[in-house]
Amino acid sequence: TGKCYHTFRGHSAEIVCLSFNPQSTLLATGSMDTTAKLWDLEKGEEVATLSGHSAEIIALSFNTTGDRIITGSFDHTVAVWDVGTGRLLHTLIGHRGEISSAQFNWDCSLIVTGSMDKTCMLWDAVTGTHIATLAGHRKEVLDVCFDFAGQRIATASADGSARVYNAETKQCIAKLEGHEDEISKVS
């Protein structure tokens, strides 16, 4: 019908990323104001403000059960939050550049992060522990994702290539080259 159900107001700067939770009951928004907000879609109200980053949030993603959300920031960190309480559970520290993307795997056990530091990192989603750094790109990693089985990780880079890594062995199993310029998204 094209009907607008709600207009969400509350950020003090531009919203640069957003995502529905798997149940389609919440909308998460990430902003240049360094916060993310969770919004109740039925009531049209703010549920929580996730504060803790020192720079803009440019990536966010729910896990498949909807009880956790991650936010990636230009402060070089990724935060893991409890959706029900809005509490910060872990801060993933290790990248030397701005975060470009972050995602949970299907069974919610791993997190993959991409960064302007030319690397992708793999993390334990439960403990927040760094597992591995996946290197090889010559320029910034602009996007990362897991396959649906959680066995492979794909990366997209400003160097014009994409790579596929085995999530268990951490080895690069494919280098995809042929674009003439940067690759901004991979799925």
Backbone as a printed PyTorch tensor [residue, N CA C, xyz], in Angstrom:
tensor([[[  0.8130,  -1.2040,   0.0000],
         [  0.0000,   0.0000,   0.0000],
         [  0.8550,   1.2660,   0.0000]],

        [[  2.1220,   1.1470,   0.3930],
         [  2.9860,   2.3160,   0.4720],
         [  2.7470,   3.1490,   1.7110]],

        [[  1.9570,   2.6500,   2.6500],
         [  1.6500,   3.3830,   3.8750],
         [  2.8650,   3.4140,   4.7970]],

        [[  3.1640,   4.5880,   5.3350],
         [  4.2340,   4.7330,   6.3230],
         [  3.6490,   4.4360,   7.7000]],

        [[  4.2130,   3.4360,   8.3750],
         [  3.7100,   3.0590,   9.6890],
         [  4.2690,   3.9400,  10.7950]],

        [[  5.5640,   4.2020,  10.7460],
         [  6.1990,   4.9890,  11.8070],
         [  7.3460,   5.7960,  11.2230]],

        [[  7.6090,   6.9260,  11.8290],
         [  8.8210,   7.6920,  11.5680],
         [  9.6030,   7.7030,  12.8840]],

        [[ 10.8130,   7.1710,  12.8340],
         [ 11.6230,   7.0680,  14.0470],
         [ 12.5580,   8.2650,  14.1280]],

        [[ 12.4790,   8.9860,  15.2280],
         [ 13.3420,  10.1470,  15.4510],
         [ 14.0680,   9.9700,  16.7810]],

        [[ 15.3370,  10.3790,  16.8190],
         [ 16.0770,  10.2720,  18.0690],
         [ 17.5740,  10.3730,  17.8930]],

        [[ 18.0780,  10.0310,  16.7030],
         [ 19.5070,  10.2020,  16.4540],
         [ 19.8070,  11.6860,  16.2300]],

        [[ 21.0080,  12.0990,  16.5980],
         [ 21.3960,  13.5010,  16.4260],
         [ 22.2400,  13.7180,  15.1770]],

        [[ 22.4380,  12.6620,  14.3820],
         [ 23.1880,  12.7650,  13.1260],
         [ 22.6260,  11.7270,  12.1540]],

        [[ 23.2120,  11.6540,  10.9610],
         [ 22.7110,  10.7620,   9.9220],
         [ 22.7110,   9.3080,  10.3680]],

        [[ 21.6920,   8.5770,   9.9190],
         [ 21.6360,   7.1240,  10.0790],
         [ 22.3170,   6.5300,   8.8530]],

        [[ 23.3140,   5.6670,   9.0730],
         [ 24.0820,   5.1320,   7.9410],
         [ 23.9180,   3.6280,   7.7390]],

        [[ 23.2770,   2.9360,   8.6930],
         [ 23.0300,   1.5070,   8.5220],
         [ 21.8000,   1.1300,   9.3270]],

        [[ 21.1050,   0.0900,   8.8600],
         [ 19.9240,  -0.3610,   9.5650],
         [ 19.6540,  -1.8110,   9.2280]],

        [[ 18.9080,  -2.4810,  10.1210],
         [ 18.6040,  -3.8870,   9.9180],
         [ 17.3950,  -4.2880,  10.7490]],

        [[ 16.5520,  -5.1710,  10.1880],
         [ 15.4730,  -5.7870,  10.9480],
         [ 16.0240,  -6.9640,  11.7270]],

        [[ 15.4500,  -7.2480,  12.8960],
         [ 15.7780,  -8.4970,  13.5740],
         [ 15.0760,  -9.6410,  12.8310]],

        [[ 15.4730, -10.8960,  13.0550],
         [ 14.8810, -12.0080,  12.3030],
         [ 13.3710, -12.1480,  12.4980]],

        [[ 12.8570, -11.7060,  13.6270],
         [ 11.4340, -11.8220,  13.9100],
         [ 10.6180, -10.6600,  13.3220]],

        [[ 11.3040,  -9.6630,  12.7630],
         [ 10.6730,  -8.4500,  12.2220],
         [  9.8510,  -7.7000,  13.2660]],

        [[ 10.3290,  -7.7190,  14.5130],
         [  9.6800,  -6.9650,  15.5860],
         [ 10.4840,  -5.7280,  15.9650]],

        [[ 11.7710,  -5.7270,  15.6180],
         [ 12.6540,  -4.6030,  15.9320],
         [ 13.3610,  -4.1140,  14.6750]],

        [[ 13.6770,  -2.8350,  14.6730],
         [ 14.5630,  -2.2520,  13.6730],
         [ 15.7450,  -1.6650,  14.4230]],

        [[ 16.9530,  -1.9570,  13.9630],
         [ 18.1590,  -1.3530,  14.5430],
         [ 18.6690,  -0.3030,  13.5760]],

        [[ 19.0970,   0.8340,  14.1180],
         [ 19.6870,   1.8970,  13.3020],
         [ 21.0390,   2.2690,  13.8850]],

        [[ 22.0120,   2.4740,  13.0070],
         [ 23.3450,   2.9210,  13.4190],
         [ 23.6000,   4.2970,  12.8410]],

        [[ 24.2700,   5.1340,  13.6160],
         [ 24.3560,   6.5420,  13.2450],
         [ 25.7610,   7.1220,  13.3600]],

        [[ 25.9220,   8.2310,  12.6730],
         [ 27.1350,   9.0310,  12.7870],
         [ 27.2560,   9.6520,  14.1820]],

        [[ 26.1800,   9.6020,  14.9830],
         [ 26.2330,  10.1530,  16.3440],
         [ 26.8780,   9.1950,  17.3490]],

        [[ 27.4560,   8.0930,  16.8730],
         [ 28.1860,   7.0660,  17.6430],
         [ 27.2740,   6.0880,  18.3850]],

        [[ 25.9640,   6.1660,  18.1850],
         [ 25.0520,   5.2510,  18.8560],
         [ 24.2920,   4.3980,  17.8490]],

        [[ 23.7590,   3.2960,  18.3610],
         [ 22.7670,   2.5090,  17.6400],
         [ 21.5050,   2.5380,  18.4930]],

        [[ 20.3710,   2.4310,  17.8420],
         [ 19.1040,   2.4090,  18.5570],
         [ 18.2880,   1.2170,  18.0900]],

        [[ 17.5340,   0.6500,  19.0290],
         [ 16.5880,  -0.4160,  18.7310],
         [ 15.1880,   0.1630,  18.8470]],

        [[ 14.3620,  -0.1060,  17.8330],
         [ 13.0220,   0.4610,  17.7410],
         [ 11.9880,  -0.6630,  17.6780]],

        [[ 10.9260,  -0.5380,  18.4650],
         [  9.8070,  -1.4800,  18.4300],
         [  8.9450,  -1.1260,  17.2180]],

        [[  8.8030,  -2.0610,  16.2790],
         [  8.0910,  -1.7760,  15.0350],
         [  6.5810,  -1.6660,  15.2200]],

        [[  6.0250,  -2.3830,  16.1700],
         [  4.5810,  -2.3110,  16.3700],
         [  4.1770,  -1.0110,  17.0700]],

        [[  4.9160,  -0.6620,  18.1210],
         [  4.5830,   0.5280,  18.8980],
         [  5.1670,   1.8060,  18.2940]],

        [[  6.2200,   1.6610,  17.4760],
         [  6.8640,   2.8420,  16.9050],
         [  7.7040,   3.6000,  17.9040]],

        [[  8.2060,   2.8910,  18.9200],
         [  8.9500,   3.5400,  20.0070],
         [ 10.3780,   3.0190,  20.0990]],

        [[ 11.2540,   3.8620,  20.6320],
         [ 12.6260,   3.4470,  20.9070],
         [ 12.6290,   2.4910,  22.0960]],

        [[ 13.3470,   1.3730,  21.9260],
         [ 13.4590,   0.3670,  22.9770],
         [ 14.7570,   0.5390,  23.7580]],

        [[ 15.8410,   0.8460,  23.0310],
         [ 17.1520,   0.9670,  23.6810],
         [ 18.0770,   1.8230,  22.8350]],

        [[ 19.0190,   2.4780,  23.5140],
         [ 20.1220,   3.1570,  22.8520],
         [ 21.3930,   2.4250,  23.2430]],

        [[ 22.1460,   2.0000,  22.2440],
         [ 23.3910,   1.2750,  22.4710],
         [ 24.5360,   2.2770,  22.3600]],

        [[ 25.0980,   2.6470,  23.5020],
         [ 26.1630,   3.6520,  23.5710],
         [ 27.4430,   3.0050,  24.0570]],

        [[ 28.5650,   3.3790,  23.4530],
         [ 29.8460,   2.8380,  23.8650],
         [ 30.9460,   3.0740,  22.8500]],

        [[ 30.5570,   3.3070,  21.6010],
         [ 31.5650,   3.6050,  20.5810],
         [ 31.9910,   5.0710,  20.6800]],

        [[ 33.2230,   5.3420,  20.2450],
         [ 33.7340,   6.7130,  20.2740],
         [ 33.7450,   7.3540,  18.8890]],

        [[ 33.2360,   6.6460,  17.8830],
         [ 33.1300,   7.1860,  16.5260],
         [ 31.8770,   6.5990,  15.8810]],

        [[ 31.5770,   7.0600,  14.6800],
         [ 30.3450,   6.6650,  14.0140],
         [ 30.2260,   5.1550,  13.8320]],

        [[ 28.9940,   4.6820,  13.8720],
         [ 28.6740,   3.2780,  13.6280],
         [ 28.2780,   3.1540,  12.1680]],

        [[ 28.9720,   2.2970,  11.4350],
         [ 28.6800,   2.1700,  10.0100],
         [ 28.2650,   0.7550,   9.6100]],

        [[ 28.2220,  -0.1620,  10.5660],
         [ 27.7810,  -1.5250,  10.2740],
         [ 27.0700,  -2.0850,  11.4910]],

        [[ 25.9900,  -2.8240,  11.2600],
         [ 25.3450,  -3.5450,  12.3480],
         [ 24.6430,  -4.7600,  11.7840]],

        [[ 24.5000,  -5.7760,  12.6500],
         [ 23.8990,  -7.0270,  12.1990],
         [ 23.3810,  -7.8180,  13.3940]],

        [[ 22.1530,  -8.3300,  13.2710],
         [ 21.6030,  -9.2300,  14.2740],
         [ 22.1240, -10.6420,  14.0300]],

        [[ 22.1720, -11.4580,  15.0850],
         [ 22.4140, -12.8870,  14.8730],
         [ 21.1040, -13.5330,  14.4500]],

        [[ 21.1350, -14.8070,  14.0740],
         [ 19.9530, -15.4580,  13.5070],
         [ 18.8480, -15.7260,  14.5300]],

        [[ 19.1790, -15.7160,  15.8160],
         [ 18.1420, -15.8950,  16.8270],
         [ 17.5600, -14.5580,  17.2920]],

        [[ 18.2440, -13.4700,  16.9700],
         [ 17.7470, -12.1450,  17.3130],
         [ 18.0390, -11.6850,  18.7200]],

        [[ 18.8260, -12.4620,  19.4830],
         [ 19.1120, -12.0570,  20.8640],
         [ 20.4140, -11.2710,  21.0050]],

        [[ 21.2030, -11.1890,  19.9430],
         [ 22.4550, -10.4200,  19.9380],
         [ 22.5050,  -9.5470,  18.6880]],

        [[ 23.1920,  -8.4090,  18.8290],
         [ 23.4580,  -7.5460,  17.6880],
         [ 24.8920,  -7.0670,  17.8050]],

        [[ 25.5590,  -6.9210,  16.6550],
         [ 26.9070,  -6.3650,  16.6450],
         [ 26.8790,  -5.0260,  15.9180]],

        [[ 27.7210,  -4.1090,  16.4150],
         [ 27.8820,  -2.8050,  15.7820],
         [ 29.3590,  -2.6020,  15.4720]],

        [[ 29.6420,  -2.1650,  14.2510],
         [ 31.0120,  -1.8840,  13.8330],
         [ 31.1940,  -0.3930,  13.6570]],

        [[ 32.3420,   0.1060,  14.1130],
         [ 32.5490,   1.5510,  14.1750],
         [ 33.8600,   1.9860,  13.5410]],

        [[ 33.9050,   3.2710,  13.2200],
         [ 35.1510,   3.8750,  12.7600],
         [ 36.1590,   4.0080,  13.9040]],

        [[ 35.7750,   3.6500,  15.1490],
         [ 36.7360,   3.6490,  16.2600],
         [ 37.5860,   2.3760,  16.2790]],

        [[ 37.4760,   1.5490,  15.2100],
         [ 38.2610,   0.3280,  14.9940],
         [ 37.7480,  -0.8640,  15.8020]],

        [[ 36.5950,  -0.7460,  16.4560],
         [ 36.0820,  -1.8350,  17.2740],
         [ 34.7120,  -2.3150,  16.7850]],

        [[ 34.3770,  -3.5190,  17.2340],
         [ 33.0360,  -4.0730,  17.0510],
         [ 32.5070,  -4.3930,  18.4430]],

        [[ 31.2700,  -4.0060,  18.7000],
         [ 30.6500,  -4.2690,  19.9900],
         [ 29.5730,  -5.3380,  19.8270]],

        [[ 29.4990,  -6.2310,  20.8170],
         [ 28.4670,  -7.2720,  20.8590],
         [ 27.5020,  -6.8890,  21.9730]],

        [[ 26.2120,  -6.8010,  21.6470],
         [ 25.1940,  -6.3200,  22.5800],
         [ 24.1310,  -7.3770,  22.8190]],

        [[ 23.5750,  -7.3980,  24.0260],
         [ 22.4060,  -8.1910,  24.3460],
         [ 21.1730,  -7.3840,  23.9280]],

        [[ 20.3750,  -7.9290,  23.0280],
         [ 19.2270,  -7.1930,  22.4940],
         [ 18.1650,  -6.9660,  23.5680]],

        [[ 17.9370,  -7.9430,  24.4330],
         [ 16.9030,  -7.8260,  25.4530],
         [ 17.1630,  -6.7550,  26.4900]],

        [[ 18.4390,  -6.5950,  26.8680],
         [ 18.7810,  -5.6420,  27.9340],
         [ 19.4810,  -4.3810,  27.4220]],

        [[ 20.0150,  -4.4350,  26.1890],
         [ 20.7970,  -3.3140,  25.6650],
         [ 22.1930,  -3.2480,  26.2570]],

        [[ 22.5910,  -4.3000,  26.9760],
         [ 23.8900,  -4.3150,  27.6640],
         [ 25.0100,  -4.7070,  26.7110]],

        [[ 26.1560,  -4.0330,  26.8500],
         [ 27.3600,  -4.3720,  26.0970],
         [ 27.9480,  -5.6530,  26.6730]],

        [[ 28.1250,  -6.6700,  25.8270],
         [ 28.6690,  -7.9550,  26.2790],
         [ 30.1660,  -8.0660,  26.0280]],

        [[ 30.6150,  -7.6450,  24.8430],
         [ 32.0310,  -7.7340,  24.4690],
         [ 32.3860,  -6.5840,  23.5380]],

        [[ 33.6320,  -6.1550,  23.6160],
         [ 34.1840,  -5.2430,  22.6210],
         [ 35.3120,  -5.9830,  21.9270]],

        [[ 35.1910,  -6.1370,  20.6140],
         [ 36.1870,  -6.8590,  19.8250],
         [ 37.2490,  -5.8680,  19.3770]],

        [[ 38.4430,  -6.0170,  19.9500],
         [ 39.5480,  -5.0870,  19.7030],
         [ 40.6710,  -5.8280,  19.0030]],

        [[ 41.1760,  -5.2610,  17.9200],
         [ 42.2640,  -5.8990,  17.2000],
         [ 42.5340,  -5.2700,  15.8420]],

        [[ 41.5030,  -4.7200,  15.2240],
         [ 41.7120,  -4.0660,  13.9340],
         [ 42.4850,  -2.7590,  14.1270]],

        [[ 43.2760,  -2.4050,  13.1320],
         [ 44.0620,  -1.1640,  13.1570],
         [ 43.4650,  -0.0890,  12.2520]],

        [[ 42.2540,  -0.3420,  11.7690],
         [ 41.5590,   0.6140,  10.9070],
         [ 40.0690,   0.5690,  11.1660]],

        [[ 39.3530,   1.4560,  10.4990],
         [ 37.9080,   1.5460,  10.6570],
         [ 37.2460,   0.2290,  10.2440]],

        [[ 36.1780,  -0.1160,  10.9290],
         [ 35.4120,  -1.3180,  10.5990],
         [ 34.5100,  -0.9930,   9.4130]],

        [[ 34.4630,  -1.9040,   8.4450],
         [ 33.6020,  -1.7070,   7.2790],
         [ 32.3680,  -2.5930,   7.3260]],

        [[ 32.4880,  -3.7650,   7.9490],
         [ 31.3610,  -4.7020,   7.9780],
         [ 31.5770,  -5.7330,   9.0710]],

        [[ 30.4680,  -6.3350,   9.5080],
         [ 30.5250,  -7.3570,  10.5630],
         [ 29.2900,  -8.2240,  10.4480]],

        [[ 29.4530,  -9.5230,  10.6770],
         [ 28.3350, -10.4480,  10.5380],
         [ 28.5390, -11.6780,  11.4200]],

        [[ 27.4310, -12.2140,  11.9500],
         [ 27.4230, -13.5000,  12.6340],
         [ 27.3060, -14.6160,  11.6070]],

        [[ 27.8030, -15.8100,  11.9580],
         [ 27.5040, -16.9730,  11.1220],
         [ 26.1250, -17.5070,  11.5070]],

        [[ 25.6510, -18.5000,  10.7500],
         [ 24.2750, -18.9760,  10.8970],
         [ 23.9770, -19.5300,  12.2910]],

        [[ 24.9050, -20.2690,  12.8970],
         [ 24.6120, -20.8530,  14.2140],
         [ 25.0230, -19.9480,  15.3810]],

        [[ 25.3680, -18.7090,  15.0810],
         [ 25.6550, -17.6730,  16.0920],
         [ 26.9210, -17.9470,  16.9000]],

        [[ 27.8200, -18.8050,  16.4020],
         [ 29.0250, -19.1470,  17.1460],
         [ 30.2250, -18.2860,  16.7540]],

        [[ 30.1950, -17.6950,  15.5510],
         [ 31.3260, -16.9180,  15.0520],
         [ 30.8720, -15.5510,  14.5730]],

        [[ 31.8180, -14.6190,  14.5950],
         [ 31.6240, -13.2880,  14.0220],
         [ 32.7890, -13.0460,  13.0740]],

        [[ 32.4910, -12.4750,  11.9070],
         [ 33.5420, -12.0590,  10.9850],
         [ 33.4600, -10.5470,  10.8450]],

        [[ 34.6290,  -9.8930,  10.8250],
         [ 34.6830,  -8.4420,  10.7000],
         [ 35.6350,  -8.0660,   9.5730]],

        [[ 35.3060,  -7.0130,   8.8470],
         [ 36.1690,  -6.4800,   7.8000],
         [ 36.5740,  -5.0730,   8.1590]],

        [[ 37.7690,  -4.6720,   7.6940],
         [ 38.2960,  -3.3800,   8.1210],
         [ 39.0820,  -2.6790,   7.0150]],

        [[ 39.2110,  -1.3790,   7.2000],
         [ 40.0320,  -0.5650,   6.3110],
         [ 41.5190,  -0.8880,   6.4810]],

        [[ 41.8680,  -1.7150,   7.4870],
         [ 43.2660,  -2.1100,   7.6930],
         [ 43.6880,  -3.2480,   6.7520]],

        [[ 42.8230,  -3.5930,   5.7650],
         [ 43.0870,  -4.6030,   4.7310],
         [ 42.9000,  -6.0330,   5.2210]],

        [[ 42.3680,  -6.2100,   6.4360],
         [ 42.1900,  -7.5560,   6.9740],
         [ 40.7360,  -7.8420,   7.3110]],

        [[ 40.5070,  -9.1130,   7.5210],
         [ 39.2430,  -9.6490,   7.9870],
         [ 39.6150, -10.4480,   9.2410]],

        [[ 38.8020, -10.3630,  10.2900],
         [ 39.0970, -11.1150,  11.5020],
         [ 37.9350, -12.0160,  11.8620]],

        [[ 38.2690, -13.1450,  12.4490],
         [ 37.2930, -14.1370,  12.9000],
         [ 37.3190, -14.1510,  14.4280]],

        [[ 36.1240, -14.1510,  15.0430],
         [ 35.9760, -14.0390,  16.4960],
         [ 35.0200, -15.0990,  17.0030]],

        [[ 35.2330, -15.5460,  18.2470],
         [ 34.2760, -16.3980,  18.9390],
         [ 33.1280, -15.5010,  19.4050]],

        [[ 31.9120, -15.7690,  18.9530],
         [ 30.7750, -14.8980,  19.2570],
         [ 30.3300, -14.9880,  20.7100]],

        [[ 30.6240, -16.0860,  21.3760],
         [ 30.1960, -16.2660,  22.7660],
         [ 31.1520, -15.5750,  23.7290]],

        [[ 32.4590, -15.7350,  23.5040],
         [ 33.4530, -15.1910,  24.4370],
         [ 34.0550, -13.8650,  23.9860]],

        [[ 33.9350, -13.5410,  22.6910],
         [ 34.5570, -12.3370,  22.1490],
         [ 36.0400, -12.5020,  21.8590]],

        [[ 36.5260, -13.7260,  21.9040],
         [ 37.9440, -14.0100,  21.6930],
         [ 38.3050, -13.9750,  20.2130]],

        [[ 39.4550, -13.3700,  19.9040],
         [ 39.9800, -13.3550,  18.5340],
         [ 40.4410, -14.7600,  18.1720]],

        [[ 40.0100, -15.2640,  17.0200],
         [ 40.3940, -16.6000,  16.5650],
         [ 41.4660, -16.5370,  15.4900]],

        [[ 41.2820, -15.6590,  14.4950],
         [ 42.2290, -15.6060,  13.3780],
         [ 42.1090, -14.2880,  12.6440]],

        [[ 43.2080, -13.9080,  11.9730],
         [ 43.2220, -12.7700,  11.0620],
         [ 43.4250, -13.3110,   9.6590]],

        [[ 42.5150, -12.9440,   8.7640],
         [ 42.5830, -13.3910,   7.3780],
         [ 43.1180, -12.2380,   6.5380]],

        [[ 44.3190, -12.4140,   6.0160],
         [ 44.9900, -11.3430,   5.2760],
         [ 45.1130, -11.7310,   3.8100]],

        [[ 45.6330, -10.8060,   3.0100],
         [ 45.8830, -11.0750,   1.6080],
         [ 45.4680,  -9.9550,   0.6870]],

        [[ 44.4990,  -9.1570,   1.1030],
         [ 44.0890,  -8.0470,   0.2480],
         [ 45.1350,  -6.9300,   0.2810]],

        [[ 45.2870,  -6.2350,  -0.8400],
         [ 46.2530,  -5.1410,  -0.9500],
         [ 45.6620,  -3.7900,  -0.5360]],

        [[ 44.3290,  -3.7240,  -0.4650],
         [ 43.6380,  -2.5000,  -0.0480],
         [ 42.5320,  -2.8560,   0.9440]],

        [[ 41.7550,  -1.8730,   1.3210],
         [ 40.7300,  -2.0280,   2.3520],
         [ 39.7510,  -3.1590,   2.0530]],

        [[ 39.3370,  -3.8640,   3.1080],
         [ 38.2540,  -4.8350,   3.0060],
         [ 36.9590,  -4.0620,   3.2400]],

        [[ 36.0830,  -4.0710,   2.2330],
         [ 34.8680,  -3.2520,   2.2760],
         [ 33.6240,  -4.0250,   2.7000]],

        [[ 33.6450,  -5.3540,   2.5750],
         [ 32.4970,  -6.1500,   2.9820],
         [ 32.9500,  -7.5730,   3.2640]],

        [[ 32.2380,  -8.2310,   4.1720],
         [ 32.5090,  -9.6320,   4.5200],
         [ 31.1820, -10.3500,   4.7250]],

        [[ 31.1830, -11.6630,   4.5280],
         [ 29.9910, -12.4490,   4.8410],
         [ 30.3490, -13.9140,   4.9920]],

        [[ 29.4980, -14.6270,   5.7090],
         [ 29.5640, -16.0850,   5.8050],
         [ 28.6210, -16.6720,   4.7630]],

        [[ 28.9100, -17.8960,   4.3170],
         [ 27.9010, -18.6330,   3.5690],
         [ 26.8770, -19.1520,   4.5780]],

        [[ 25.7580, -19.7030,   4.1030],
         [ 24.6900, -20.1020,   5.0140],
         [ 25.0700, -21.2650,   5.9170]],

        [[ 26.0210, -22.0910,   5.4850],
         [ 26.4700, -23.2010,   6.3280],
         [ 27.5130, -22.7590,   7.3570]],

        [[ 28.0480, -21.5570,   7.2040],
         [ 29.0780, -21.0730,   8.1180],
         [ 30.4400, -21.6830,   7.8730]],

        [[ 30.6230, -22.3090,   6.7160],
         [ 31.8840, -22.9790,   6.3900],
         [ 32.8380, -22.1140,   5.5870]],

        [[ 32.3090, -21.0770,   4.9570],
         [ 33.1420, -20.2070,   4.1240],
         [ 32.9090, -18.7500,   4.4930]],

        [[ 33.9500, -17.9490,   4.2830],
         [ 33.8890, -16.5090,   4.4910],
         [ 34.2780, -15.8540,   3.1830]],

        [[ 33.4910, -14.8980,   2.7340],
         [ 33.8290, -14.1450,   1.5270],
         [ 34.1790, -12.7170,   1.9180]],

        [[ 35.1470, -12.1420,   1.2030],
         [ 35.5700, -10.7650,   1.4460],
         [ 35.5550,  -9.9990,   0.1330]],

        [[ 35.2210,  -8.7280,   0.2000],
         [ 35.2550,  -7.8290,  -0.9570],
         [ 36.2100,  -6.6990,  -0.6250]],

        [[ 37.0230,  -6.2980,  -1.6020],
         [ 38.0660,  -5.3240,  -1.3010],
         [ 38.1340,  -4.1810,  -2.3070]],

        [[ 38.7040,  -3.0820,  -1.8440],
         [ 38.9880,  -1.9410,  -2.7080],
         [ 40.0700,  -2.2650,  -3.7310]],

        [[ 40.7710,  -3.3930,  -3.5630],
         [ 41.7960,  -3.7890,  -4.5360],
         [ 41.1940,  -4.4380,  -5.7890]],

        [[ 39.8500,  -4.5210,  -5.8600],
         [ 39.1860,  -5.0700,  -7.0290],
         [ 39.0370,  -6.5810,  -7.0150]],

        [[ 39.3660,  -7.2140,  -5.8950],
         [ 39.2390,  -8.6650,  -5.8110],
         [ 38.3310,  -9.0600,  -4.6560]],

        [[ 37.8300, -10.2780,  -4.7640],
         [ 37.1100, -10.9090,  -3.6630],
         [ 37.8690, -12.1800,  -3.3290]],

        [[ 37.7690, -12.6140,  -2.1030],
         [ 38.4210, -13.8510,  -1.6790],
         [ 37.4280, -14.7010,  -0.9180]],

        [[ 37.6450, -16.0000,  -0.9500],
         [ 36.8410, -16.9410,  -0.1820],
         [ 37.7930, -17.7280,   0.6970]],

        [[ 37.4810, -17.7860,   1.9920],
         [ 38.3080, -18.4820,   2.9780],
         [ 37.5180, -19.6420,   3.5650]],

        [[ 38.2070, -20.7050,   3.9250],
         [ 37.6240, -21.8040,   4.6710],
         [ 37.5830, -21.3670,   6.1350]],

        [[ 36.3990, -21.3500,   6.7400],
         [ 36.2560, -20.8490,   8.1120],
         [ 36.9540, -21.7420,   9.1320]],

        [[ 37.1090, -23.0220,   8.8310],
         [ 37.7560, -23.9340,   9.7750],
         [ 39.2760, -23.8610,   9.6710]],

        [[ 39.8120, -23.9440,   8.4430],
         [ 41.2690, -23.9540,   8.2700],
         [ 41.8530, -22.5550,   8.1970]],

        [[ 41.0070, -21.5520,   7.9510],
         [ 41.4050, -20.1400,   7.8020],
         [ 42.2260, -19.8940,   6.5370]],

        [[ 42.2340, -20.8430,   5.6150],
         [ 43.0070, -20.7200,   4.3710],
         [ 42.1600, -20.0910,   3.2800]],

        [[ 42.8110, -19.2950,   2.4270],
         [ 42.1460, -18.7330,   1.2590],
         [ 41.9880, -19.8530,   0.2320]],

        [[ 40.7370, -20.1120,  -0.1720],
         [ 40.4910, -21.2000,  -1.1180],
         [ 40.1270, -20.6840,  -2.5080]],

        [[ 39.9090, -19.3670,  -2.6420],
         [ 39.6210, -18.8060,  -3.9650],
         [ 39.9480, -17.3190,  -3.9780]],

        [[ 40.6020, -16.8760,  -5.0490],
         [ 40.8290, -15.4580,  -5.3060],
         [ 40.0320, -15.1080,  -6.5480]],

        [[ 39.0620, -14.2250,  -6.3900],
         [ 38.1660, -13.8640,  -7.4830],
         [ 38.5990, -12.5070,  -8.0350]],

        [[ 39.1720, -12.5330,  -9.2320],
         [ 39.7060, -11.3160,  -9.8340],
         [ 39.0730, -11.1110, -11.1930]],

        [[ 38.8780,  -9.8430, -11.5780],
         [ 38.2790,  -9.5420, -12.8620],
         [ 37.5660,  -8.2010, -12.8890]],

        [[ 37.1720,  -7.6970, -11.7140],
         [ 36.5880,  -6.3520, -11.6750],
         [ 37.6740,  -5.3290, -11.9520]],

        [[ 37.2960,  -4.2030, -12.5170],
         [ 38.2590,  -3.1570, -12.8440],
         [ 38.4260,  -2.1370, -11.7300]],

        [[ 37.5700,  -2.2110, -10.7070],
         [ 37.6550,  -1.2600,  -9.6080],
         [ 37.2010,  -1.9600,  -8.3240]],

        [[ 37.0370,  -1.2030,  -7.2530],
         [ 36.7330,  -1.8050,  -5.9610],
         [ 35.4240,  -2.5790,  -5.9710]],

        [[ 35.3710,  -3.5870,  -5.1180],
         [ 34.1600,  -4.3640,  -4.8930],
         [ 33.6030,  -3.9370,  -3.5470]],

        [[ 32.4000,  -3.4000,  -3.5580],
         [ 31.8580,  -2.8200,  -2.3280],
         [ 30.9860,  -3.7790,  -1.5300]],

        [[ 30.4090,  -4.8070,  -2.1720],
         [ 29.5280,  -5.7410,  -1.4750],
         [ 29.7640,  -7.1530,  -1.9590]],

        [[ 29.5470,  -8.1120,  -1.0540],
         [ 29.6620,  -9.5260,  -1.3980],
         [ 28.5680, -10.2680,  -0.6270]],

        [[ 28.0130, -11.3090,  -1.2590],
         [ 26.9430, -12.0670,  -0.6140],
         [ 26.9910, -13.5100,  -1.1040]]])
